[in-house]
JSON list of C-alpha atoms in Angstrom, two decimals:
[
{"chain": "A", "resi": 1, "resn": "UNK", "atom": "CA", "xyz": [-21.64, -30.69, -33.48]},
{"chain": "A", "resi": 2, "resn": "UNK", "atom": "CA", "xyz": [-17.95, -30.64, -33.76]},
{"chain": "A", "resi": 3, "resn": "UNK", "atom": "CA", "xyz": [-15.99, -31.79, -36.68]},
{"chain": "A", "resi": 4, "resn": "UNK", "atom": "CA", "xyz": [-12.78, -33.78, -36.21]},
{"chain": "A", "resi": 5, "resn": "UNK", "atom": "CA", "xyz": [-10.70, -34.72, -38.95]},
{"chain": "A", "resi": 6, "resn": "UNK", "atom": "CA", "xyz": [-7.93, -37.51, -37.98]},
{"chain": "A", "resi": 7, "resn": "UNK", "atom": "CA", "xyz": [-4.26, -37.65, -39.77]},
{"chain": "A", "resi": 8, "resn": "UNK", "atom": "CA", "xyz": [-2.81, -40.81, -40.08]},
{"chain": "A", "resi": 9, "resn": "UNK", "atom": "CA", "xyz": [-0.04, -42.63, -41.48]},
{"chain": "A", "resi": 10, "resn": "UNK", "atom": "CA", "xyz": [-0.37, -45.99, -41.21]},
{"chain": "A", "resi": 11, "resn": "UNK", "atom": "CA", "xyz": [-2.96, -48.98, -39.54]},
{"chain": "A", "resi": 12, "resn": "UNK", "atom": "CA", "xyz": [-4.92, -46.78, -38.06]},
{"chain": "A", "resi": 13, "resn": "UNK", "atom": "CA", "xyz": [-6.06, -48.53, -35.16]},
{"chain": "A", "resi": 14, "resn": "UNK", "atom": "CA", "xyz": [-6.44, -45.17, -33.09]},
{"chain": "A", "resi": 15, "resn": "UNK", "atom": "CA", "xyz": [-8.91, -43.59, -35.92]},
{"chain": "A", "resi": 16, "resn": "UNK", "atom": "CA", "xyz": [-10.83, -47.45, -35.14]},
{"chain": "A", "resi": 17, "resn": "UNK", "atom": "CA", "xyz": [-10.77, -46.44, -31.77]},
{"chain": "A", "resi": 18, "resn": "UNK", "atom": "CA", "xyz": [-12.45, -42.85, -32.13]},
{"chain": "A", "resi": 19, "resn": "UNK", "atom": "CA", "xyz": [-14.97, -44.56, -34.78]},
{"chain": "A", "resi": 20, "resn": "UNK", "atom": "CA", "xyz": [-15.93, -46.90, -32.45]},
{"chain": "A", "resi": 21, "resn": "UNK", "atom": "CA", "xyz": [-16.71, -45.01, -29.57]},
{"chain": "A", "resi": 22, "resn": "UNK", "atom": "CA", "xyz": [-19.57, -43.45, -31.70]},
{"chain": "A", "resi": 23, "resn": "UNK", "atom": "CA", "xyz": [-18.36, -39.75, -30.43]},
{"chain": "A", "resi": 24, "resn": "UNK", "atom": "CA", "xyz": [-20.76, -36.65, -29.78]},
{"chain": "A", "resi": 25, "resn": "UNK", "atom": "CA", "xyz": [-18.67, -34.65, -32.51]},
{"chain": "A", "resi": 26, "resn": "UNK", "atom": "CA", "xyz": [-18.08, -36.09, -36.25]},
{"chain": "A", "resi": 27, "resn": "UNK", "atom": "CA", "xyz": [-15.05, -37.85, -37.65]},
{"chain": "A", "resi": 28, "resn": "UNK", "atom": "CA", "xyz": [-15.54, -35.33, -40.71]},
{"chain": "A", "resi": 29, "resn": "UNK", "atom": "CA", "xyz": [-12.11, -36.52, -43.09]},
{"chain": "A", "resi": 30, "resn": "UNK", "atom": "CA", "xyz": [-9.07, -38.69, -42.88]},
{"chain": "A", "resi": 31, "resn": "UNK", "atom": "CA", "xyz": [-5.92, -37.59, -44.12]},
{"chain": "A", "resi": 32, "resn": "UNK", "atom": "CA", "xyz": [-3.12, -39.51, -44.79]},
{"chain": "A", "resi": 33, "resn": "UNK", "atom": "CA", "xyz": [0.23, -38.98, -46.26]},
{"chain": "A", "resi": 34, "resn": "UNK", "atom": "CA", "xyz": [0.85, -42.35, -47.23]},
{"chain": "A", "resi": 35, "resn": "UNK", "atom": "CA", "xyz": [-1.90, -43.74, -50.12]},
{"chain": "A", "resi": 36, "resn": "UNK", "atom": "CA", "xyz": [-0.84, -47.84, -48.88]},
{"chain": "A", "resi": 37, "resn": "UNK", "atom": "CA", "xyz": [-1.94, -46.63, -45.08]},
{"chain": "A", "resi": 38, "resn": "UNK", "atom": "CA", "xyz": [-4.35, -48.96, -43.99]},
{"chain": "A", "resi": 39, "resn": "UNK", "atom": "CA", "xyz": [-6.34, -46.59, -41.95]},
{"chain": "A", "resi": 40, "resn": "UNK", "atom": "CA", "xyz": [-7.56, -44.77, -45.25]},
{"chain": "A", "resi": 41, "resn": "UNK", "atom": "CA", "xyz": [-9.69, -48.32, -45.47]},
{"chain": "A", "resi": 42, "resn": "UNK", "atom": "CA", "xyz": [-11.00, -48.39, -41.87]},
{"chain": "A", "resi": 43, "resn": "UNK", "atom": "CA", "xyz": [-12.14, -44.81, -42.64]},
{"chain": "A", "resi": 44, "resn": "UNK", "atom": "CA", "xyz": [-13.65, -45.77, -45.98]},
{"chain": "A", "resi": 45, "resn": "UNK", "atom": "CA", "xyz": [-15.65, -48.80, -44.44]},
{"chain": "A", "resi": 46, "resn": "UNK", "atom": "CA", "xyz": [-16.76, -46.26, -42.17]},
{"chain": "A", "resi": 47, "resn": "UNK", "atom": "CA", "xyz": [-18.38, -43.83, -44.55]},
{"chain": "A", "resi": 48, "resn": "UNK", "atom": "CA", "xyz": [-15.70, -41.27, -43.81]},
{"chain": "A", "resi": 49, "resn": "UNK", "atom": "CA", "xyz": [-14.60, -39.57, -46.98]},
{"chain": "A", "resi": 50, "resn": "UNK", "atom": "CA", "xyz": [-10.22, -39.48, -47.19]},
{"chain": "A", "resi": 51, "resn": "UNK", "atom": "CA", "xyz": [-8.07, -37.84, -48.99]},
{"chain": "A", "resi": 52, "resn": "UNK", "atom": "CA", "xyz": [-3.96, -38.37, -49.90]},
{"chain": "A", "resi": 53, "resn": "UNK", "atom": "CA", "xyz": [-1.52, -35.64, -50.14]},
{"chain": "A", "resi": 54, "resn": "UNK", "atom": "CA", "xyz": [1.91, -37.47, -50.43]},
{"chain": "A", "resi": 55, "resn": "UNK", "atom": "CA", "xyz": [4.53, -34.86, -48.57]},
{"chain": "A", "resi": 56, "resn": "UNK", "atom": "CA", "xyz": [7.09, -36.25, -51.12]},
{"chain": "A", "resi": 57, "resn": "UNK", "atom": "CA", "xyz": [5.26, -34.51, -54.07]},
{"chain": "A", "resi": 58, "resn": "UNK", "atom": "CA", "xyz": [5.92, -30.75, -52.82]},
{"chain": "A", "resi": 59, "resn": "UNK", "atom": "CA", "xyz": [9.01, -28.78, -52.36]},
{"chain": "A", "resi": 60, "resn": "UNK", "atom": "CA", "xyz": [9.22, -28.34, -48.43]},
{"chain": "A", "resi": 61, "resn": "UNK", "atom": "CA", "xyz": [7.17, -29.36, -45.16]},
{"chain": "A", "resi": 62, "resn": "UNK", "atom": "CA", "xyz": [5.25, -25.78, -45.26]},
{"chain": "A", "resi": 63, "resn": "UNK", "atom": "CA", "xyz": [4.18, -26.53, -48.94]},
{"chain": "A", "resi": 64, "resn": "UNK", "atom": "CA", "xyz": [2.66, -29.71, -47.96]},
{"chain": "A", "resi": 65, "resn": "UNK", "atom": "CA", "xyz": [1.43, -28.51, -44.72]},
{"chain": "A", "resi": 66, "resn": "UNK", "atom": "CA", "xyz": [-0.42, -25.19, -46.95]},
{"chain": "A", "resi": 67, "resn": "UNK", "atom": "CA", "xyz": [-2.34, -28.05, -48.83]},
{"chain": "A", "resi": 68, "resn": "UNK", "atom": "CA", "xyz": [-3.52, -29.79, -45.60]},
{"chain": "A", "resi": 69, "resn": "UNK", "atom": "CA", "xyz": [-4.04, -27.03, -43.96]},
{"chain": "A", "resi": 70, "resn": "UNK", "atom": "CA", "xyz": [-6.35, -25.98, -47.07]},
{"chain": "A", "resi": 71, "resn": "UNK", "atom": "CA", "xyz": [-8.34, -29.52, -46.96]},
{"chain": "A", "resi": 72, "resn": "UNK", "atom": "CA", "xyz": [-9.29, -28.86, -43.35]},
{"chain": "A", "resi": 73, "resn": "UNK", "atom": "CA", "xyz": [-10.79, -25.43, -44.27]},
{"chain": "A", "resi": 74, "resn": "UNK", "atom": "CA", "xyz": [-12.53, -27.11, -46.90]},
{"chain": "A", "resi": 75, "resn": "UNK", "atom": "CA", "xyz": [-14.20, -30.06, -44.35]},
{"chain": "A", "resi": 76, "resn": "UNK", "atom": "CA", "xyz": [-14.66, -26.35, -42.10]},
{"chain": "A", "resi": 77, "resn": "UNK", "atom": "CA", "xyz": [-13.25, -28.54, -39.12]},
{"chain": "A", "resi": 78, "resn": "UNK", "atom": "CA", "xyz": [-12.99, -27.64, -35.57]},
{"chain": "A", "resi": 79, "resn": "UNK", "atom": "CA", "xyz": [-10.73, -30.17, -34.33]},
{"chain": "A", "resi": 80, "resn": "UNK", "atom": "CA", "xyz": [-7.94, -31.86, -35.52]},
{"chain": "A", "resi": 81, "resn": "UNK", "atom": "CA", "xyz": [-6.74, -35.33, -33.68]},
{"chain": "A", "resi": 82, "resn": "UNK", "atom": "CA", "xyz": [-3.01, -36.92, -34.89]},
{"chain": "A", "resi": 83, "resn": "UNK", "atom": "CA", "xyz": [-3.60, -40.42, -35.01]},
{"chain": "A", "resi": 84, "resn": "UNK", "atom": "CA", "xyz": [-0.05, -41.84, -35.76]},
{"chain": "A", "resi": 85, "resn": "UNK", "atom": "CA", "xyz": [0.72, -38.89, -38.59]},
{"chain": "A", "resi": 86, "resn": "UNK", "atom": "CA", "xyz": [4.94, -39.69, -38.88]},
{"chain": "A", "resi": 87, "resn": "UNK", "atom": "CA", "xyz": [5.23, -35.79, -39.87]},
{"chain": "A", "resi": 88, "resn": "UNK", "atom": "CA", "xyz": [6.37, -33.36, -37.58]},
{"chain": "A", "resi": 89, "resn": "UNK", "atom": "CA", "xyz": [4.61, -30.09, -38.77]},
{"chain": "A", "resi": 90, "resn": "UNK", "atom": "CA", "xyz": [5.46, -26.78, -39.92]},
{"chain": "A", "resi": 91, "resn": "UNK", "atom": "CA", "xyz": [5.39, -24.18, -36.61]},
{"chain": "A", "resi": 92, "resn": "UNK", "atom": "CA", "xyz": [2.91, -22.34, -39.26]},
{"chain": "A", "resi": 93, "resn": "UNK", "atom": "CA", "xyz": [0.72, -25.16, -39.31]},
{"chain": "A", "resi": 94, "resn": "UNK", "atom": "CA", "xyz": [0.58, -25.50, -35.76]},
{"chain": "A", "resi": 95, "resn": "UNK", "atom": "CA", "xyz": [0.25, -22.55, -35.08]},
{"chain": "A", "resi": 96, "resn": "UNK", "atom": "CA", "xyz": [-3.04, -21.94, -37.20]},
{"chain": "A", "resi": 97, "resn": "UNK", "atom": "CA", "xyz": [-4.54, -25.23, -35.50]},
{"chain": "A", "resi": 98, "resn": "UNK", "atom": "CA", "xyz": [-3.40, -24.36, -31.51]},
{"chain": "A", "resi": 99, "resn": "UNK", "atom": "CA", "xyz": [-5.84, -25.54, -29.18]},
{"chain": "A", "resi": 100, "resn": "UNK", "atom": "CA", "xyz": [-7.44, -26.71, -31.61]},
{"chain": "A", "resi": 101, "resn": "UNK", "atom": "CA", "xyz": [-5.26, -29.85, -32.42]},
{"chain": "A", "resi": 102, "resn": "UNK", "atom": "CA", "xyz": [-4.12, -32.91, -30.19]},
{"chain": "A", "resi": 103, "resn": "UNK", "atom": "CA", "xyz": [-2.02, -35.85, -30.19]},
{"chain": "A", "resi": 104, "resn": "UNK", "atom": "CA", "xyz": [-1.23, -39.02, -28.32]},
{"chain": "A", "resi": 105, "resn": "UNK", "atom": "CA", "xyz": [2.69, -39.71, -27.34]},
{"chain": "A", "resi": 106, "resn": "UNK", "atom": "CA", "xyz": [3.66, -43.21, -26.25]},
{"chain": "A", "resi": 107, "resn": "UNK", "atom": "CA", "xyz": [5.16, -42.40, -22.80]},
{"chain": "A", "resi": 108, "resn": "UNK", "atom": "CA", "xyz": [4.21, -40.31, -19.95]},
{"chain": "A", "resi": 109, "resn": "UNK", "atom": "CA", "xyz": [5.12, -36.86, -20.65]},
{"chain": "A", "resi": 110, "resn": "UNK", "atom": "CA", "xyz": [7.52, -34.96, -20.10]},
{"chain": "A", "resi": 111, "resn": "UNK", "atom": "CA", "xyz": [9.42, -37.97, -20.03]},
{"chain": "A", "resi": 112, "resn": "UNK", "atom": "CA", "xyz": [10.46, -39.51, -23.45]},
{"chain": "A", "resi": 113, "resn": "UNK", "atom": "CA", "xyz": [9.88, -37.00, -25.85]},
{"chain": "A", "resi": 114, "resn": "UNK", "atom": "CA", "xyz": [10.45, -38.44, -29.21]},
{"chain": "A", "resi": 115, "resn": "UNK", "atom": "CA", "xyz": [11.10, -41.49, -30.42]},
{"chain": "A", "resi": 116, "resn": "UNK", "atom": "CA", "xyz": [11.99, -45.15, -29.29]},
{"chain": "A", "resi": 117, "resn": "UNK", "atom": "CA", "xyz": [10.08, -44.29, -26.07]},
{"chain": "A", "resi": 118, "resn": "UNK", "atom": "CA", "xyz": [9.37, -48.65, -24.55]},
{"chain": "A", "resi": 119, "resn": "UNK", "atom": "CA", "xyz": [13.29, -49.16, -24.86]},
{"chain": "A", "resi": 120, "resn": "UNK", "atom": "CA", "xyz": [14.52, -45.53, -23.19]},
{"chain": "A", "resi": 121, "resn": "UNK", "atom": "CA", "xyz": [11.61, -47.08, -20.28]},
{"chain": "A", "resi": 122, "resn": "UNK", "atom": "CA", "xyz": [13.69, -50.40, -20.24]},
{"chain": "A", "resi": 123, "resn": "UNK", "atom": "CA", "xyz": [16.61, -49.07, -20.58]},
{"chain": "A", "resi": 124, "resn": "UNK", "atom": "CA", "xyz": [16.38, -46.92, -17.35]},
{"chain": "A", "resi": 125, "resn": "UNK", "atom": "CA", "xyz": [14.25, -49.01, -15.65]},
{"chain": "A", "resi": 126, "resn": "UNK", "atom": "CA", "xyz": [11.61, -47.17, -14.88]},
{"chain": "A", "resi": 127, "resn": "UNK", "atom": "CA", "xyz": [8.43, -48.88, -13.03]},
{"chain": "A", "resi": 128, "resn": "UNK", "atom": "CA", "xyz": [5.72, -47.09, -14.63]},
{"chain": "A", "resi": 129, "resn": "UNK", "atom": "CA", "xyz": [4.92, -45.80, -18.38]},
{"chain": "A", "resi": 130, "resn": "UNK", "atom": "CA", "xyz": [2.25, -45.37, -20.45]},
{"chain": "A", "resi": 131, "resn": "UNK", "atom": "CA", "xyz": [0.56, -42.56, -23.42]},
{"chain": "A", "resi": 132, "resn": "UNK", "atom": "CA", "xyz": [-0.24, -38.79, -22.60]},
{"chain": "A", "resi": 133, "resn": "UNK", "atom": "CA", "xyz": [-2.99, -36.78, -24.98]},
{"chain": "A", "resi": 134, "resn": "UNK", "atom": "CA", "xyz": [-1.66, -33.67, -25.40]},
{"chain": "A", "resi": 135, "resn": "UNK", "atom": "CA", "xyz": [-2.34, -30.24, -27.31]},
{"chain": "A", "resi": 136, "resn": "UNK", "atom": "CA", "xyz": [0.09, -29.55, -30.09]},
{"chain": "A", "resi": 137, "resn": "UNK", "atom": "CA", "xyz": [2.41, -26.66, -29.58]},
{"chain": "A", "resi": 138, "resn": "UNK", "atom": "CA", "xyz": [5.64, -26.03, -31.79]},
{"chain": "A", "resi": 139, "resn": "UNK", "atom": "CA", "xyz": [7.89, -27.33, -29.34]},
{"chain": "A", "resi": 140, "resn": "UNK", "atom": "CA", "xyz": [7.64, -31.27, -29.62]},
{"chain": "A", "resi": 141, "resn": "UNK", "atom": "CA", "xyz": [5.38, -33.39, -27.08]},
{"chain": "A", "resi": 142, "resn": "UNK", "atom": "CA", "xyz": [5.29, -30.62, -25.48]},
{"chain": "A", "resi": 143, "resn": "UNK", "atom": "CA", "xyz": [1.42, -28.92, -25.56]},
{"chain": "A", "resi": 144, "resn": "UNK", "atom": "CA", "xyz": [-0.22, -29.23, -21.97]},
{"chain": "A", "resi": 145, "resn": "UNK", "atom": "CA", "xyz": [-1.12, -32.97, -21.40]},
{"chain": "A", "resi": 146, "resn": "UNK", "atom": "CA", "xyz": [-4.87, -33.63, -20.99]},
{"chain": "A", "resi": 147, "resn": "UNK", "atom": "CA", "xyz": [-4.67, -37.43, -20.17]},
{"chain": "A", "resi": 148, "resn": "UNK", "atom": "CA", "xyz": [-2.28, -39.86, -18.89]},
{"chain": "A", "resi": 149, "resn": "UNK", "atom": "CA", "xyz": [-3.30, -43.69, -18.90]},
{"chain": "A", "resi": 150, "resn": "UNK", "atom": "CA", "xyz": [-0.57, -45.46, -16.71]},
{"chain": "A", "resi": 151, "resn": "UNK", "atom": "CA", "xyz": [0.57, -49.26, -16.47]},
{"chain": "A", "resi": 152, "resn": "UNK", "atom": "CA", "xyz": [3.32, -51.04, -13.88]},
{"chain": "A", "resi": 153, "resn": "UNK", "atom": "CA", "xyz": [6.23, -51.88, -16.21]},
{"chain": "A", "resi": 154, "resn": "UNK", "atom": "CA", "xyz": [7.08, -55.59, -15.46]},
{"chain": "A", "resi": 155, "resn": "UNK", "atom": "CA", "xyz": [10.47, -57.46, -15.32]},
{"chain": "A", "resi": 156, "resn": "UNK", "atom": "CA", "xyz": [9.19, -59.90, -18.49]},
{"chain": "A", "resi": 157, "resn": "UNK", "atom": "CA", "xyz": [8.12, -56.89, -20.74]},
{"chain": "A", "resi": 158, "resn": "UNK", "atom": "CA", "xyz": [10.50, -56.19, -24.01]},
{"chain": "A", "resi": 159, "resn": "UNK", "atom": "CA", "xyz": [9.80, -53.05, -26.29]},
{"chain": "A", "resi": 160, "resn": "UNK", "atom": "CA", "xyz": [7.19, -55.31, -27.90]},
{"chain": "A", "resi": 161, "resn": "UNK", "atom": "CA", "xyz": [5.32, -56.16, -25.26]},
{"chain": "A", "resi": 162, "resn": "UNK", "atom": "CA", "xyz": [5.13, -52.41, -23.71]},
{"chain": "A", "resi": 163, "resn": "UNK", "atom": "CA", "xyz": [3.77, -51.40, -27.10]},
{"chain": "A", "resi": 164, "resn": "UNK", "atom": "CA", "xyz": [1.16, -53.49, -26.72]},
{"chain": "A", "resi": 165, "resn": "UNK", "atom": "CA", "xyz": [-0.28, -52.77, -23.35]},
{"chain": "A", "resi": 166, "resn": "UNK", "atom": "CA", "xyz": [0.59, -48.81, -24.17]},
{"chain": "A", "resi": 167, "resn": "UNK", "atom": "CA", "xyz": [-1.69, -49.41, -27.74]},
{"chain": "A", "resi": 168, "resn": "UNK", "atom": "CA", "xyz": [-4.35, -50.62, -25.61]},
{"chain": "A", "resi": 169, "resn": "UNK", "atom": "CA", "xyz": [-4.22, -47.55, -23.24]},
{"chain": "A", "resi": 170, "resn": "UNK", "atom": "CA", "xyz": [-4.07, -45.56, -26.05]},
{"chain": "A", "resi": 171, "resn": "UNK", "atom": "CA", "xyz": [-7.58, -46.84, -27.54]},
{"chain": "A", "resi": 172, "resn": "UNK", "atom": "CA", "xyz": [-9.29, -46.33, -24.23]},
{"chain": "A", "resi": 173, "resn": "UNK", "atom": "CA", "xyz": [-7.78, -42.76, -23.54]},
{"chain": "A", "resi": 174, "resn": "UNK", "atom": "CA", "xyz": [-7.88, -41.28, -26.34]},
{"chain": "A", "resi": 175, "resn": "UNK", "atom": "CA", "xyz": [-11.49, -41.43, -27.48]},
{"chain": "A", "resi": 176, "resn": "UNK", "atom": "CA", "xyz": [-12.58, -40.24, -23.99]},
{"chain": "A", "resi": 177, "resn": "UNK", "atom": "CA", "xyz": [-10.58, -37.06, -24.15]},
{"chain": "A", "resi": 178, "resn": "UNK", "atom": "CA", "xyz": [-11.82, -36.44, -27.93]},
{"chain": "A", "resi": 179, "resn": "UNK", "atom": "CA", "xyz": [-15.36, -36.96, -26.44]},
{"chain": "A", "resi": 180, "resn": "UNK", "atom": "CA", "xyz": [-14.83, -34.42, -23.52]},
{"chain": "A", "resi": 181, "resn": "UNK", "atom": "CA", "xyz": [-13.86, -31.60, -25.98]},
{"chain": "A", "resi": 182, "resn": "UNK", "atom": "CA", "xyz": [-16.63, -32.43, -28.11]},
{"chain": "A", "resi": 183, "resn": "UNK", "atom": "CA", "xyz": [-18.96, -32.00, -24.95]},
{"chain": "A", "resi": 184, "resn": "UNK", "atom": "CA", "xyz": [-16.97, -28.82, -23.13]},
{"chain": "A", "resi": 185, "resn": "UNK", "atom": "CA", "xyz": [-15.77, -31.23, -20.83]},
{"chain": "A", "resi": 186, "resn": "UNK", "atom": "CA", "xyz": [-12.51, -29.48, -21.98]},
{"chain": "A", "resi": 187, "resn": "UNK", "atom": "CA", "xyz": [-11.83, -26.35, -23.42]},
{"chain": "A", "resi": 188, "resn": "UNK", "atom": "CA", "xyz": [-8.97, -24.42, -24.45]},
{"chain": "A", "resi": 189, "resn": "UNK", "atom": "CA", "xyz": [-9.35, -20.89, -23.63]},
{"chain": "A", "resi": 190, "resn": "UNK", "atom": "CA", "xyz": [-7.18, -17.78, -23.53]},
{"chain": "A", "resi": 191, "resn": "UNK", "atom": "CA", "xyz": [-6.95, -18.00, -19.83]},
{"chain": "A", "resi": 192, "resn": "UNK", "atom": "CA", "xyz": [-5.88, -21.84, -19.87]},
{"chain": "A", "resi": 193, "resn": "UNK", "atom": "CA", "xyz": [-7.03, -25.11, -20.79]},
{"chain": "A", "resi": 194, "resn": "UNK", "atom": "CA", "xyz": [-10.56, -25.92, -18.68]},
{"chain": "A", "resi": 195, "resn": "UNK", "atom": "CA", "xyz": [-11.73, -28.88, -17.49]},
{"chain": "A", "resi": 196, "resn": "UNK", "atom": "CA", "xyz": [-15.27, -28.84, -15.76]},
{"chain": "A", "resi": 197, "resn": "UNK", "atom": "CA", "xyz": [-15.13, -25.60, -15.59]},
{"chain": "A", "resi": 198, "resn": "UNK", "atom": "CA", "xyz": [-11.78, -25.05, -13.38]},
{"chain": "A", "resi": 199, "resn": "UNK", "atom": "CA", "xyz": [-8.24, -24.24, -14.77]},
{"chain": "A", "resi": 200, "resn": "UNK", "atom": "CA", "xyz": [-6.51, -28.13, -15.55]},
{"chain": "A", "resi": 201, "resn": "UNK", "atom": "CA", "xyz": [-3.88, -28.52, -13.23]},
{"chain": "A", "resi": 202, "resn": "UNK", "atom": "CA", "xyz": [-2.52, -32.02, -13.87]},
{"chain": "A", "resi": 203, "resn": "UNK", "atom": "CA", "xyz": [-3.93, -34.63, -16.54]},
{"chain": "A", "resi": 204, "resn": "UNK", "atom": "CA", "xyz": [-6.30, -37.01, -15.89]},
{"chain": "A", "resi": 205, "resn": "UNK", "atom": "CA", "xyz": [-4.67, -40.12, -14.97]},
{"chain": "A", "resi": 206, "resn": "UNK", "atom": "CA", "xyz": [-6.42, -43.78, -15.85]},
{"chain": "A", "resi": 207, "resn": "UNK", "atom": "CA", "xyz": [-4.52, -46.32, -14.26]},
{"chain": "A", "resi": 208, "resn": "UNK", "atom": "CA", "xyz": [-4.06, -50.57, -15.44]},
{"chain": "A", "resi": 209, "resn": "UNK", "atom": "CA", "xyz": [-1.87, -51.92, -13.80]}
]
């Protein structure tokens, strides 16, 4: 069975997401950076054990990231899922955890890397968005995308609005491509990532329009 550890920084809805969907693999740890971040509790409820290591009590990003890093070989995990950690991480980090680490970005990648992603989509009007699961590479939102869930951006939607149909996405894509690398659905290999057995090409796209 797989273990998964989740960082998270805040609510936590996305780690409620992947406990709720009761995965083949084991939600093994939650770490947060933030000790008020609500999703510590959802984990707790859940019989997941946490633990806090507060980036503002070491020197530099790699310090912090050696002490993560170090909790994850202690939890001997196989798979690590970003759940809404606000840290971008150390190219050390990543690199010790490639293909073997995944996040979920609020637009449809490539487009939007970064920040603020609902108002850039309003702002240059384009008719669809929606959240990609990626792997984690050092270059930001930029690991090959495994998933895409897509929505029709309407004339009434405002930033909050998109957030909240993107959120939703989010909870349904997300556990389902945690689940297929659990299963070997997907796997990342030297020759590429895999899924069913053939060379991924594009991401799976789930569509609500």
């Amino acid at each position: 069975m797989i273990k998964i550890a989740v960082l998270v920084s805040g609510s936590g809805s996305n780690l409620q997401a992947l406990i709720d969907a009761n995965l083949s693999g084991q939600i093994v740890g939650v770490i947060s950076n933030k000790p008020e971040a609500y999703a510590l509790a959802r984990a707790q409820k859940a019989g997941i054990q946490t633990a806090v290591i507060e980036h503002k009590q070491y020197p530099n990003r790699e310090a912090f990231d050696d002490v993560m890093h170090q909790k994850l070989l202690d939890w001997d995990v196989d798979l690590v899922v970003l759940a809404g950690f606000m840290r971008i991480l150390s190219e050390k980090f990543v690199k010790a955890w490639e293909g073997k680490m995944v996040n979920i970005h609020p637009s449809l990648l490539p487009n939007y890397k970064g920040m603020h992603t609902h108002q850039r989509v309003l702002n240059t009007g384009d008719t669809l968005h929606g959240c990609t699961v990626h792997y984690v590479t050092a270059e930001l939102d930029a690991g090959q995308a495994l998933a895409q869930g897509v929505l029709k951006v309407s004339h009434q939607d405002t930033t909050h609005t998109l957030a909240q149909r993107v959120h939703i996405l989010e909870h349904l894509i997300y556990p389902q491509v945690v689940e297929w690398i659990c299963t070997g659905m997907i796997q990342h290999t030297a020759a590429g990532v895999m899924y069913r057995g053939e060379l991924m090409q594009e991401p799976v796209q789930f569509c609500k329009f």
